[in-house]
Structures are given as structure tokens and as C-alpha cells.
PDB file of C-alpha atoms and ligand atoms in Angstrom:
ATOM      1  CA  MET A   1      20.431 -12.216   8.573  1.00  0.00           C
ATOM      2  CA  SER A   2      20.529 -15.506  10.475  1.00  0.00           C
ATOM      3  CA  GLN A   3      17.275 -15.019  12.274  1.00  0.00           C
ATOM      4  CA  ASP A   4      17.084 -16.154  15.872  1.00  0.00           C
ATOM      5  CA  LYS A   5      20.281 -18.165  15.831  1.00  0.00           C
ATOM      6  CA  LEU A   6      23.319 -18.213  18.037  1.00  0.00           C
ATOM      7  CA  TYR A   7      26.718 -19.175  16.640  1.00  0.00           C
ATOM      8  CA  ARG A   8      29.712 -20.109  18.758  1.00  0.00           C
ATOM      9  CA  TYR A   9      33.237 -20.008  17.390  1.00  0.00           C
ATOM     10  CA  LEU A  10      36.810 -20.415  18.465  1.00  0.00           C
ATOM     11  CA  PHE A  11      40.034 -18.695  17.449  1.00  0.00           C
ATOM     12  CA  GLU A  12      42.342 -21.647  17.765  1.00  0.00           C
ATOM     13  CA  GLN A  13      45.554 -19.637  17.485  1.00  0.00           C
ATOM     14  CA  ALA A  14      44.526 -17.230  20.221  1.00  0.00           C
ATOM     15  CA  ASP A  15      42.617 -19.380  22.730  1.00  0.00           C
ATOM     16  CA  VAL A  16      39.733 -16.953  22.518  1.00  0.00           C
ATOM     17  CA  ARG A  17      36.122 -17.940  22.004  1.00  0.00           C
ATOM     18  CA  GLY A  18      33.331 -15.927  20.501  1.00  0.00           C
ATOM     19  CA  GLU A  19      29.587 -15.845  19.940  1.00  0.00           C
ATOM     20  CA  ILE A  20      27.168 -13.985  17.745  1.00  0.00           C
ATOM     21  CA  VAL A  21      23.398 -13.916  18.216  1.00  0.00           C
ATOM     22  CA  GLN A  22      20.798 -12.211  16.011  1.00  0.00           C
ATOM     23  CA  LEU A  23      17.214 -12.116  17.234  1.00  0.00           C
ATOM     24  CA  GLU A  24      14.185 -10.932  15.368  1.00  0.00           C
ATOM     25  CA  GLN A  25      11.112 -13.122  15.781  1.00  0.00           C
ATOM     26  CA  SER A  26      11.703 -13.985  19.445  1.00  0.00           C
ATOM     27  CA  TYR A  27      12.322 -10.296  20.205  1.00  0.00           C
ATOM     28  CA  GLN A  28       9.098  -9.339  18.427  1.00  0.00           C
ATOM     29  CA  GLN A  29       7.162 -11.983  20.351  1.00  0.00           C
ATOM     30  CA  VAL A  30       8.414 -10.550  23.641  1.00  0.00           C
ATOM     31  CA  LEU A  31       7.416  -7.027  22.551  1.00  0.00           C
ATOM     32  CA  ALA A  32       3.970  -8.183  21.402  1.00  0.00           C
ATOM     33  CA  ALA A  33       2.923  -9.076  24.970  1.00  0.00           C
ATOM     34  CA  LYS A  34       2.768  -5.486  26.192  1.00  0.00           C
ATOM     35  CA  ALA A  35       2.905  -1.854  25.039  1.00  0.00           C
ATOM     36  CA  TYR A  36       6.511  -1.244  26.063  1.00  0.00           C
ATOM     37  CA  PRO A  37       7.891   2.298  25.676  1.00  0.00           C
ATOM     38  CA  ASP A  38      10.652   2.381  23.013  1.00  0.00           C
ATOM     39  CA  ALA A  39      13.562   2.693  25.420  1.00  0.00           C
ATOM     40  CA  VAL A  40      12.267  -0.150  27.589  1.00  0.00           C
ATOM     41  CA  ALA A  41      11.786  -2.306  24.486  1.00  0.00           C
ATOM     42  CA  ARG A  42      15.379  -1.645  23.436  1.00  0.00           C
ATOM     43  CA  LEU A  43      16.673  -2.559  26.879  1.00  0.00           C
ATOM     44  CA  LEU A  44      14.594  -5.744  26.790  1.00  0.00           C
ATOM     45  CA  GLY A  45      16.212  -6.565  23.453  1.00  0.00           C
ATOM     46  CA  GLU A  46      19.692  -6.068  24.892  1.00  0.00           C
ATOM     47  CA  MET A  47      18.796  -8.281  27.844  1.00  0.00           C
ATOM     48  CA  LEU A  48      17.476 -10.996  25.507  1.00  0.00           C
ATOM     49  CA  ALA A  49      20.611 -10.996  23.355  1.00  0.00           C
ATOM     50  CA  ALA A  50      22.816 -10.897  26.470  1.00  0.00           C
ATOM     51  CA  THR A  51      20.972 -13.803  28.110  1.00  0.00           C
ATOM     52  CA  SER A  52      21.361 -15.880  24.976  1.00  0.00           C
ATOM     53  CA  LEU A  53      25.115 -15.167  24.894  1.00  0.00           C
ATOM     54  CA  LEU A  54      25.475 -15.914  28.624  1.00  0.00           C
ATOM     55  CA  THR A  55      23.532 -19.143  28.398  1.00  0.00           C
ATOM     56  CA  ALA A  56      25.892 -20.437  25.730  1.00  0.00           C
ATOM     57  CA  ILE A  57      29.064 -19.321  27.506  1.00  0.00           C
ATOM     58  CA  LEU A  58      28.204 -20.393  31.065  1.00  0.00           C
ATOM     59  CA  LYS A  59      27.519 -23.989  29.982  1.00  0.00           C
ATOM     60  CA  PHE A  60      24.873 -25.521  32.206  1.00  0.00           C
ATOM     61  CA  GLU A  61      21.735 -27.569  31.737  1.00  0.00           C
ATOM     62  CA  GLY A  62      18.824 -25.931  33.449  1.00  0.00           C
ATOM     63  CA  GLU A  63      17.344 -22.482  33.913  1.00  0.00           C
ATOM     64  CA  ILE A  64      18.857 -19.035  33.890  1.00  0.00           C
ATOM     65  CA  ALA A  65      17.337 -15.792  35.149  1.00  0.00           C
ATOM     66  CA  VAL A  66      18.980 -12.481  34.313  1.00  0.00           C
ATOM     67  CA  GLN A  67      17.493  -9.465  36.085  1.00  0.00           C
ATOM     68  CA  LEU A  68      18.152  -5.757  36.102  1.00  0.00           C
ATOM     69  CA  GLN A  69      16.746  -4.391  39.343  1.00  0.00           C
ATOM     70  CA  GLY A  70      16.753  -0.686  39.974  1.00  0.00           C
ATOM     71  CA  SER A  71      15.357   2.384  41.678  1.00  0.00           C
ATOM     72  CA  GLY A  72      14.931   4.468  38.509  1.00  0.00           C
ATOM     73  CA  PRO A  73      11.862   4.685  36.264  1.00  0.00           C
ATOM     74  CA  VAL A  74      12.649   1.115  35.142  1.00  0.00           C
ATOM     75  CA  LYS A  75      12.252  -1.093  38.215  1.00  0.00           C
ATOM     76  CA  LEU A  76      12.853  -4.457  36.638  1.00  0.00           C
ATOM     77  CA  VAL A  77      13.884  -6.093  33.398  1.00  0.00           C
ATOM     78  CA  ALA A  78      13.895  -9.859  33.697  1.00  0.00           C
ATOM     79  CA  VAL A  79      14.758 -12.537  31.182  1.00  0.00           C
ATOM     80  CA  ASN A  80      14.237 -16.209  31.918  1.00  0.00           C
ATOM     81  CA  GLY A  81      15.765 -18.845  29.734  1.00  0.00           C
ATOM     82  CA  ASN A  82      17.165 -22.331  29.588  1.00  0.00           C
ATOM     83  CA  HIS A  83      20.010 -24.234  27.935  1.00  0.00           C
ATOM     84  CA  ASN A  84      17.792 -24.904  24.922  1.00  0.00           C
ATOM     85  CA  GLN A  85      17.852 -21.163  24.247  1.00  0.00           C
ATOM     86  CA  GLN A  86      14.160 -20.719  25.000  1.00  0.00           C
ATOM     87  CA  LEU A  87      13.653 -17.221  26.365  1.00  0.00           C
ATOM     88  CA  ARG A  88      10.885 -15.088  27.829  1.00  0.00           C
ATOM     89  CA  ALA A  89      11.071 -11.604  29.302  1.00  0.00           C
ATOM     90  CA  ILE A  90       9.210  -8.889  31.204  1.00  0.00           C
ATOM     91  CA  ALA A  91       9.834  -5.342  32.342  1.00  0.00           C
ATOM     92  CA  ARG A  92       8.246  -3.104  34.971  1.00  0.00           C
ATOM     93  CA  TRP A  93       8.499   0.649  34.650  1.00  0.00           C
ATOM     94  CA  GLU A  94       6.862   3.985  35.435  1.00  0.00           C
ATOM     95  CA  GLY A  95       6.161   6.815  33.011  1.00  0.00           C
ATOM     96  CA  ASP A  96       8.138   7.020  29.783  1.00  0.00           C
ATOM     97  CA  PRO A  97      11.741   6.132  30.649  1.00  0.00           C
ATOM     98  CA  GLU A  98      14.558   7.227  28.390  1.00  0.00           C
ATOM     99  CA  GLY A  99      18.315   7.743  28.357  1.00  0.00           C
ATOM    100  CA  ASP A 100      21.175   5.387  29.151  1.00  0.00           C
ATOM    101  CA  LEU A 101      21.160   2.471  31.541  1.00  0.00           C
ATOM    102  CA  LYS A 102      21.886   4.703  34.565  1.00  0.00           C
ATOM    103  CA  GLN A 103      19.119   7.146  33.744  1.00  0.00           C
ATOM    104  CA  MET A 104      16.594   4.384  33.235  1.00  0.00           C
ATOM    105  CA  VAL A 105      17.449   1.888  35.959  1.00  0.00           C
ATOM    106  CA  GLY A 106      19.208   4.229  38.413  1.00  0.00           C
ATOM    107  CA  GLN A 107      20.887   2.700  41.434  1.00  0.00           C
ATOM    108  CA  GLY A 108      20.601  -0.992  41.101  1.00  0.00           C
ATOM    109  CA  GLN A 109      22.077  -4.328  40.326  1.00  0.00           C
ATOM    110  CA  LEU A 110      22.332  -7.041  37.744  1.00  0.00           C
ATOM    111  CA  VAL A 111      21.466 -10.450  39.177  1.00  0.00           C
ATOM    112  CA  ILE A 112      22.269 -13.654  37.334  1.00  0.00           C
ATOM    113  CA  THR A 113      20.785 -16.850  38.753  1.00  0.00           C
ATOM    114  CA  ILE A 114      21.540 -20.256  37.331  1.00  0.00           C
ATOM    115  CA  THR A 115      19.455 -23.196  38.457  1.00  0.00           C
ATOM    116  CA  PRO A 116      20.982 -26.355  37.030  1.00  0.00           C
ATOM    117  CA  ASP A 117      18.809 -29.428  36.477  1.00  0.00           C
ATOM    118  CA  GLU A 118      21.288 -31.168  38.743  1.00  0.00           C
ATOM    119  CA  GLY A 119      23.429 -29.508  41.366  1.00  0.00           C
ATOM    120  CA  GLU A 120      23.339 -26.289  43.315  1.00  0.00           C
ATOM    121  CA  ARG A 121      21.786 -22.994  42.361  1.00  0.00           C
ATOM    122  CA  TYR A 122      24.328 -20.298  41.676  1.00  0.00           C
ATOM    123  CA  GLN A 123      23.794 -16.542  41.900  1.00  0.00           C
ATOM    124  CA  GLY A 124      26.092 -13.732  40.807  1.00  0.00           C
ATOM    125  CA  ILE A 125      25.388 -10.057  41.493  1.00  0.00           C
ATOM    126  CA  VAL A 126      27.092  -6.999  40.087  1.00  0.00           C
ATOM    127  CA  GLY A 127      26.287  -3.345  40.850  1.00  0.00           C
ATOM    128  CA  LEU A 128      25.239  -1.126  37.967  1.00  0.00           C
ATOM    129  CA  GLU A 129      28.404   0.939  37.823  1.00  0.00           C
ATOM    130  CA  GLN A 130      28.813   0.973  34.051  1.00  0.00           C
ATOM    131  CA  ALA A 131      26.956   3.095  31.531  1.00  0.00           C
ATOM    132  CA  THR A 132      25.831   0.121  29.451  1.00  0.00           C
ATOM    133  CA  LEU A 133      24.470  -3.369  30.014  1.00  0.00           C
ATOM    134  CA  ALA A 134      27.442  -4.760  28.044  1.00  0.00           C
ATOM    135  CA  GLY A 135      29.797  -2.944  30.437  1.00  0.00           C
ATOM    136  CA  CYS A 136      28.025  -4.394  33.487  1.00  0.00           C
ATOM    137  CA  LEU A 137      28.291  -7.904  32.082  1.00  0.00           C
ATOM    138  CA  GLU A 138      31.981  -7.427  31.327  1.00  0.00           C
ATOM    139  CA  GLN A 139      32.437  -6.456  34.954  1.00  0.00           C
ATOM    140  CA  TYR A 140      30.457  -9.524  36.008  1.00  0.00           C
ATOM    141  CA  PHE A 141      32.808 -11.831  34.113  1.00  0.00           C
ATOM    142  CA  ALA A 142      35.887 -10.039  35.434  1.00  0.00           C
ATOM    143  CA  GLN A 143      34.606 -10.561  39.003  1.00  0.00           C
ATOM    144  CA  SER A 144      33.057 -13.990  38.889  1.00  0.00           C
ATOM    145  CA  GLU A 145      35.060 -15.908  36.321  1.00  0.00           C
ATOM    146  CA  GLN A 146      38.194 -13.787  36.137  1.00  0.00           C
ATOM    147  CA  LEU A 147      38.033 -14.119  32.386  1.00  0.00           C
ATOM    148  CA  LYS A 148      38.652 -11.236  30.015  1.00  0.00           C
ATOM    149  CA  THR A 149      35.307 -10.760  28.255  1.00  0.00           C
ATOM    150  CA  ARG A 150      33.923  -8.191  25.841  1.00  0.00           C
ATOM    151  CA  LEU A 151      30.323  -7.828  24.724  1.00  0.00           C
ATOM    152  CA  TRP A 152      28.635  -5.830  21.989  1.00  0.00           C
ATOM    153  CA  LEU A 153      24.848  -5.389  22.210  1.00  0.00           C
ATOM    154  CA  HIS A 154      22.678  -3.492  19.741  1.00  0.00           C
ATOM    155  CA  THR A 155      18.946  -3.138  19.259  1.00  0.00           C
ATOM    156  CA  ASP A 156      16.491  -1.300  17.080  1.00  0.00           C
ATOM    157  CA  ALA A 157      12.741  -1.671  16.805  1.00  0.00           C
ATOM    158  CA  LEU A 158      13.084  -4.972  14.921  1.00  0.00           C
ATOM    159  CA  HIS A 159      16.391  -6.555  15.905  1.00  0.00           C
ATOM    160  CA  ALA A 160      18.294  -7.499  19.037  1.00  0.00           C
ATOM    161  CA  VAL A 161      21.859  -8.603  18.350  1.00  0.00           C
ATOM    162  CA  GLY A 162      24.971  -9.338  20.319  1.00  0.00           C
ATOM    163  CA  MET A 163      28.547 -10.478  20.046  1.00  0.00           C
ATOM    164  CA  LEU A 164      30.922 -11.748  22.702  1.00  0.00           C
ATOM    165  CA  LEU A 165      34.629 -12.467  22.972  1.00  0.00           C
ATOM    166  CA  GLN A 166      36.132 -14.310  25.906  1.00  0.00           C
ATOM    167  CA  ALA A 167      39.673 -15.409  26.689  1.00  0.00           C
ATOM    168  CA  LEU A 168      39.871 -19.110  27.527  1.00  0.00           C
ATOM    169  CA  PRO A 169      41.190 -19.921  31.001  1.00  0.00           C
ATOM    170  CA  ASP A 170      44.741 -21.136  31.618  1.00  0.00           C
ATOM    171  CA  SER A 171      46.112 -20.344  28.244  1.00  0.00           C
ATOM    172  CA  GLY A 172      49.869 -20.379  27.988  1.00  0.00           C
ATOM    173  CA  LYS A 173      49.803 -18.211  24.897  1.00  0.00           C
ATOM    174  CA  ASP A 174      50.335 -14.491  24.568  1.00  0.00           C
ATOM    175  CA  GLN A 175      46.637 -14.070  24.974  1.00  0.00           C
ATOM    176  CA  GLU A 176      46.417 -10.427  25.900  1.00  0.00           C
ATOM    177  CA  VAL A 177      47.854  -9.162  22.631  1.00  0.00           C
ATOM    178  CA  GLU A 178      45.722 -11.599  20.650  1.00  0.00           C
ATOM    179  CA  PHE A 179      42.615 -10.633  22.584  1.00  0.00           C
ATOM    180  CA  GLU A 180      43.183  -6.941  21.971  1.00  0.00           C
ATOM    181  CA  HIS A 181      43.685  -7.624  18.300  1.00  0.00           C
ATOM    182  CA  LEU A 182      40.387  -9.543  18.054  1.00  0.00           C
ATOM    183  CA  GLU A 183      38.676  -6.896  20.162  1.00  0.00           C
ATOM    184  CA  SER A 184      39.743  -4.104  17.797  1.00  0.00           C
ATOM    185  CA  LEU A 185      38.587  -6.144  14.795  1.00  0.00           C
ATOM    186  CA  THR A 186      35.186  -6.744  16.411  1.00  0.00           C
ATOM    187  CA  ASP A 187      34.875  -3.061  17.292  1.00  0.00           C
ATOM    188  CA  THR A 188      34.696  -2.247  13.586  1.00  0.00           C
ATOM    189  CA  ILE A 189      31.309  -3.931  13.089  1.00  0.00           C
ATOM    190  CA  LYS A 190      28.374  -1.562  12.854  1.00  0.00           C
ATOM    191  CA  ALA A 191      24.980  -2.183  14.428  1.00  0.00           C
ATOM    192  CA  GLU A 192      23.407  -1.833  10.988  1.00  0.00           C
ATOM    193  CA  GLU A 193      25.602  -4.672   9.662  1.00  0.00           C
ATOM    194  CA  LEU A 194      24.626  -6.916  12.554  1.00  0.00           C
ATOM    195  CA  PHE A 195      20.969  -6.164  11.830  1.00  0.00           C
ATOM    196  CA  SER A 196      21.143  -6.888   8.117  1.00  0.00           C
ATOM    197  CA  LEU A 197      23.954  -9.345   7.372  1.00  0.00           C
ATOM    198  CA  ASP A 198      24.013 -13.085   7.848  1.00  0.00           C
ATOM    199  CA  ALA A 199      26.184 -14.205  10.792  1.00  0.00           C
ATOM    200  CA  LYS A 200      28.640 -15.927   8.463  1.00  0.00           C
ATOM    201  CA  GLN A 201      29.014 -12.730   6.434  1.00  0.00           C
ATOM    202  CA  VAL A 202      29.674 -10.757   9.609  1.00  0.00           C
ATOM    203  CA  LEU A 203      32.307 -13.247  10.739  1.00  0.00           C
ATOM    204  CA  HIS A 204      33.968 -13.235   7.344  1.00  0.00           C
ATOM    205  CA  ARG A 205      33.999  -9.459   7.223  1.00  0.00           C
ATOM    206  CA  LEU A 206      35.605  -9.233  10.660  1.00  0.00           C
ATOM    207  CA  TYR A 207      37.865 -12.240  10.857  1.00  0.00           C
ATOM    208  CA  HIS A 208      38.751 -13.372   7.337  1.00  0.00           C
ATOM    209  CA  GLN A 209      42.443 -13.248   8.209  1.00  0.00           C
ATOM    210  CA  GLU A 210      42.013 -15.300  11.365  1.00  0.00           C
ATOM    211  CA  GLU A 211      41.777 -19.028  11.817  1.00  0.00           C
ATOM    212  CA  LEU A 212      38.234 -19.525  13.020  1.00  0.00           C
ATOM    213  CA  ARG A 213      36.423 -22.717  13.957  1.00  0.00           C
ATOM    214  CA  LEU A 214      32.672 -22.187  13.630  1.00  0.00           C
ATOM    215  CA  PHE A 215      30.242 -24.536  15.390  1.00  0.00           C
ATOM    216  CA  ASP A 216      26.723 -25.401  14.254  1.00  0.00           C
ATOM    217  CA  PRO A 217      24.208 -22.736  15.271  1.00  0.00           C
ATOM    218  CA  THR A 218      21.576 -23.099  17.987  1.00  0.00           C
ATOM    219  CA  GLU A 219      18.035 -21.864  17.445  1.00  0.00           C
ATOM    220  CA  VAL A 220      16.864 -19.220  19.891  1.00  0.00           C
ATOM    221  CA  SER A 221      13.131 -19.040  20.523  1.00  0.00           C
ATOM    222  CA  PHE A 222      10.519 -17.313  22.608  1.00  0.00           C
ATOM    223  CA  LYS A 223       8.748 -19.693  24.935  1.00  0.00           C
ATOM    224  CA  CYS A 224       6.422 -18.874  27.781  1.00  0.00           C
ATOM    225  CA  GLY A 225       5.716 -21.775  30.089  1.00  0.00           C
ATOM    226  CA  CYS A 226       2.360 -20.490  31.275  1.00  0.00           C
ATOM    227  CA  SER A 227      -0.803 -22.543  30.903  1.00  0.00           C
ATOM    228  CA  ARG A 228      -4.335 -22.851  32.229  1.00  0.00           C
ATOM    229  CA  GLU A 229      -3.221 -25.730  34.448  1.00  0.00           C
ATOM    230  CA  ARG A 230      -0.342 -23.758  35.960  1.00  0.00           C
ATOM    231  CA  SER A 231      -2.606 -20.770  36.564  1.00  0.00           C
ATOM    232  CA  LEU A 232      -5.065 -23.008  38.396  1.00  0.00           C
ATOM    233  CA  ALA A 233      -2.237 -24.529  40.399  1.00  0.00           C
ATOM    234  CA  ALA A 234      -1.217 -21.007  41.452  1.00  0.00           C
ATOM    235  CA  LEU A 235      -4.807 -20.222  42.479  1.00  0.00           C
ATOM    236  CA  SER A 236      -4.966 -23.386  44.561  1.00  0.00           C
ATOM    237  CA  THR A 237      -2.295 -21.939  46.874  1.00  0.00           C
ATOM    238  CA  LEU A 238      -4.449 -18.877  47.709  1.00  0.00           C
ATOM    239  CA  PRO A 239      -6.882 -18.692  50.653  1.00  0.00           C
ATOM    240  CA  ARG A 240     -10.396 -19.775  49.695  1.00  0.00           C
ATOM    241  CA  GLU A 241     -12.040 -16.669  51.122  1.00  0.00           C
ATOM    242  CA  ASP A 242      -9.925 -14.449  48.831  1.00  0.00           C
ATOM    243  CA  LEU A 243     -11.023 -16.355  45.728  1.00  0.00           C
ATOM    244  CA  GLU A 244     -14.573 -16.424  47.043  1.00  0.00           C
ATOM    245  CA  SER A 245     -14.698 -12.626  47.353  1.00  0.00           C
ATOM    246  CA  VAL A 246     -13.307 -12.082  43.833  1.00  0.00           C
ATOM    247  CA  LEU A 247     -15.907 -14.494  42.448  1.00  0.00           C
ATOM    248  CA  GLU A 248     -18.661 -12.660  44.278  1.00  0.00           C
ATOM    249  CA  GLU A 249     -17.509  -9.260  43.045  1.00  0.00           C
ATOM    250  CA  GLN A 250     -16.558 -10.112  39.481  1.00  0.00           C
ATOM    251  CA  GLY A 251     -18.229 -13.420  38.704  1.00  0.00           C
ATOM    252  CA  GLN A 252     -14.882 -14.815  37.580  1.00  0.00           C
ATOM    253  CA  ILE A 253     -11.182 -14.822  38.331  1.00  0.00           C
ATOM    254  CA  ALA A 254      -8.987 -13.424  35.555  1.00  0.00           C
ATOM    255  CA  LEU A 255      -5.242 -13.977  35.408  1.00  0.00           C
ATOM    256  CA  HIS A 256      -2.952 -12.243  32.955  1.00  0.00           C
ATOM    257  CA  CYS A 257       0.505 -13.498  31.949  1.00  0.00           C
ATOM    258  CA  ASP A 258       2.925 -10.556  31.660  1.00  0.00           C
ATOM    259  CA  TYR A 259       5.425 -12.646  29.677  1.00  0.00           C
ATOM    260  CA  CYS A 260       3.222 -13.575  26.715  1.00  0.00           C
ATOM    261  CA  GLY A 261       0.009 -11.585  27.210  1.00  0.00           C
ATOM    262  CA  ALA A 262      -2.217 -14.646  27.631  1.00  0.00           C
ATOM    263  CA  ASP A 263      -5.427 -14.260  29.656  1.00  0.00           C
ATOM    264  CA  TYR A 264      -6.903 -17.053  31.735  1.00  0.00           C
ATOM    265  CA  ARG A 265     -10.413 -16.849  33.140  1.00  0.00           C
ATOM    266  CA  PHE A 266     -11.963 -19.109  35.728  1.00  0.00           C
ATOM    267  CA  ASP A 267     -15.593 -19.119  36.812  1.00  0.00           C
ATOM    268  CA  ARG A 268     -17.190 -20.514  39.940  1.00  0.00           C
ATOM    269  CA  ILE A 269     -17.522 -23.984  38.433  1.00  0.00           C
ATOM    270  CA  ASP A 270     -13.771 -24.071  37.672  1.00  0.00           C
ATOM    271  CA  ILE A 271     -12.849 -22.921  41.137  1.00  0.00           C
ATOM    272  CA  GLU A 272     -15.213 -25.295  42.891  1.00  0.00           C
ATOM    273  CA  ALA A 273     -13.809 -28.128  40.793  1.00  0.00           C
ATOM    274  CA  LEU A 274     -10.335 -27.035  41.873  1.00  0.00           C
ATOM    275  CA  TRP A 275     -11.380 -27.209  45.512  1.00  0.00           C
ATOM    276  CA  ALA A 276     -12.970 -30.574  44.922  1.00  0.00           C
ATOM    277  CA  GLY A 277      -9.639 -31.760  43.616  1.00  0.00           C
ATOM    278  CA  SER A 278     -10.777 -32.418  40.075  1.00  0.00           C
ATOM    279  CA  ALA A 279      -9.509 -29.252  38.442  1.00  0.00           C
ATOM    280  CA  GLY A 280      -7.853 -30.778  35.386  1.00  0.00           C
ATOM    281  CA  SER A 281     -10.859 -32.364  33.714  1.00  0.00           C
ATOM    282  CA  SER A 282     -13.707 -29.943  34.334  1.00  0.00           C
ATOM    283  CA  ALA A 283     -11.596 -26.807  33.791  1.00  0.00           C
ATOM    284  CA  GLN A 284     -10.989 -27.854  30.220  1.00  0.00           C
ATOM    285  CA  SER A 285     -14.648 -28.297  29.305  1.00  0.00           C
ATOM    286  CA  HIS A 286     -15.377 -24.682  28.398  1.00  0.00           C
TER     287      HIS A 286
HETATM  288 ZN1   ZN B 301       2.623 -16.695  29.352  1.00  0.00          ZN
END
């Protein structure tokens, strides 16, 4: 399998584009940060694969945040990424959630926020009316871009994979028939095949009778942007008396990153250096 790569392709005859993403290592790195219940882990995997597909199809340079927000046992699943296909993710839940998207997330919404390096922030919101994440995203594209889009998302304990088909805008061709044809071909792929076969094998198996232009793949990776410096910067925005009382009670201030599991600890010397405005140098010395 083409580990942690995203391929884009184009059916030139049909004016339909496609993508396939297969994640393993990045998915495992996300799961390593926390003891996620199985069903939450699987949903995280779907969100990771979906965010990778979206990032490639929405074409922007900057940051993307894809969030499932709900009132069910799963309150939040959030994936942050960028146009370099660097992803990180967290989830918040209660108990041991299981079942389909509705049962886990309940009433809620899918929020997609794109913050380009240049230009205005854009946010799209779609209610969770479909039984699957793929269904919700299809609805999102129908609403926001008015483009016929299909997604396939599958996860197991080790793999998070996804495929996408989207009709190109303003095509003069008989796109609907072509799209349905490609859709029915793609429907024949099994999750197990997406987990075990190389992307090129999958594409050959599905589309060997089609004229397909395949672009060079993009690496997808897990990357958490947290650091000791950023944690200190966050602390510097808090009231002194709050930090003071934590130091008195616990002798240190401990911060935990939910995205990657990193722990940062600061003692009185660090914090006083921060207040003195010389955080960077002295904080590194132990
Ligand atoms: Zn982190």
C-alpha cells in the first residue's frame, strides 16, 4: 500500500477528477497521543482521510480545520491541517461511544474553516443529517460548491483510507452519465483492498478501461506545531496570580498537548524568567 500518500487523477474524457489517500503512520501517530475508544479512533481516521482529500480538492495555501461538533457522547472531533498535507487531530468524548455517526455525535454540525495565507477566512457549515461522514461531506459540496461529489472513507485499527470523485465545473460534456459510470466502478472497491493494495493497483483494478491522468503523489504526515516556546507564550497571556497559585500548590506548571501527547513543565524559575521578559534563553537551560 502507498503509505501516507495522496494521489490526484483526472478522467479526461469525462471531466471528472478523483483522489485516493491511504494513511497508516500518520493515523497511528494521532492514535498514539491518547487512549481513544475504538469507535472514536475509527471516526478520527475517517476525519483524517477526509481532511486530506478536502485539502487537495479545495486548493488553497494555508490552514484548514475540519470539525465535527455534536451533543452525543462524542462532543468534538477536530482535524487541523495545511496545504502541505501536514495533519493533527483530537477528539473529546464521554464514556465508550459506539454506533454510527448519528449515535456517536448526535445533533450537530460539520464545520470546515479555511484560513488562507493570503486572503479572507472562509467557513462552511453543514448539519449532520446523513448517516456517515462521507454523506455529510457530499452534502457540503452540493451546498457550497454545487459540484457533484462522492466520497468513500474506510478505517480499521491500522489504516485510514479515502477516495473521492468530483465533477469539474462548467463541463459541456454529458457529465452525469459519465459520473454515474465512474461512481459505480468506484463502488466496487472493498475496504480491504484499499487497506492492502498500492494506490496504482487500486486505480488499475477500478479504471483500467478509462483514460486516466495520474499526478505525482503528495506525502501526508502527522505534524503537531506545539513546542515549549509556544506553551510559554500561552502562559504569558494568563493572569500572574493564577500562575502564582498553581506554582504554590504544585511547585510547577504542567501543560499537556492533546494533539501529540507531549508534556511541558515549567518551574518557578521558568515563570519568573517569562515575567522578566527573558523566557527563551533561561527556559531552555534545564
Ligand atoms: Zn503537540
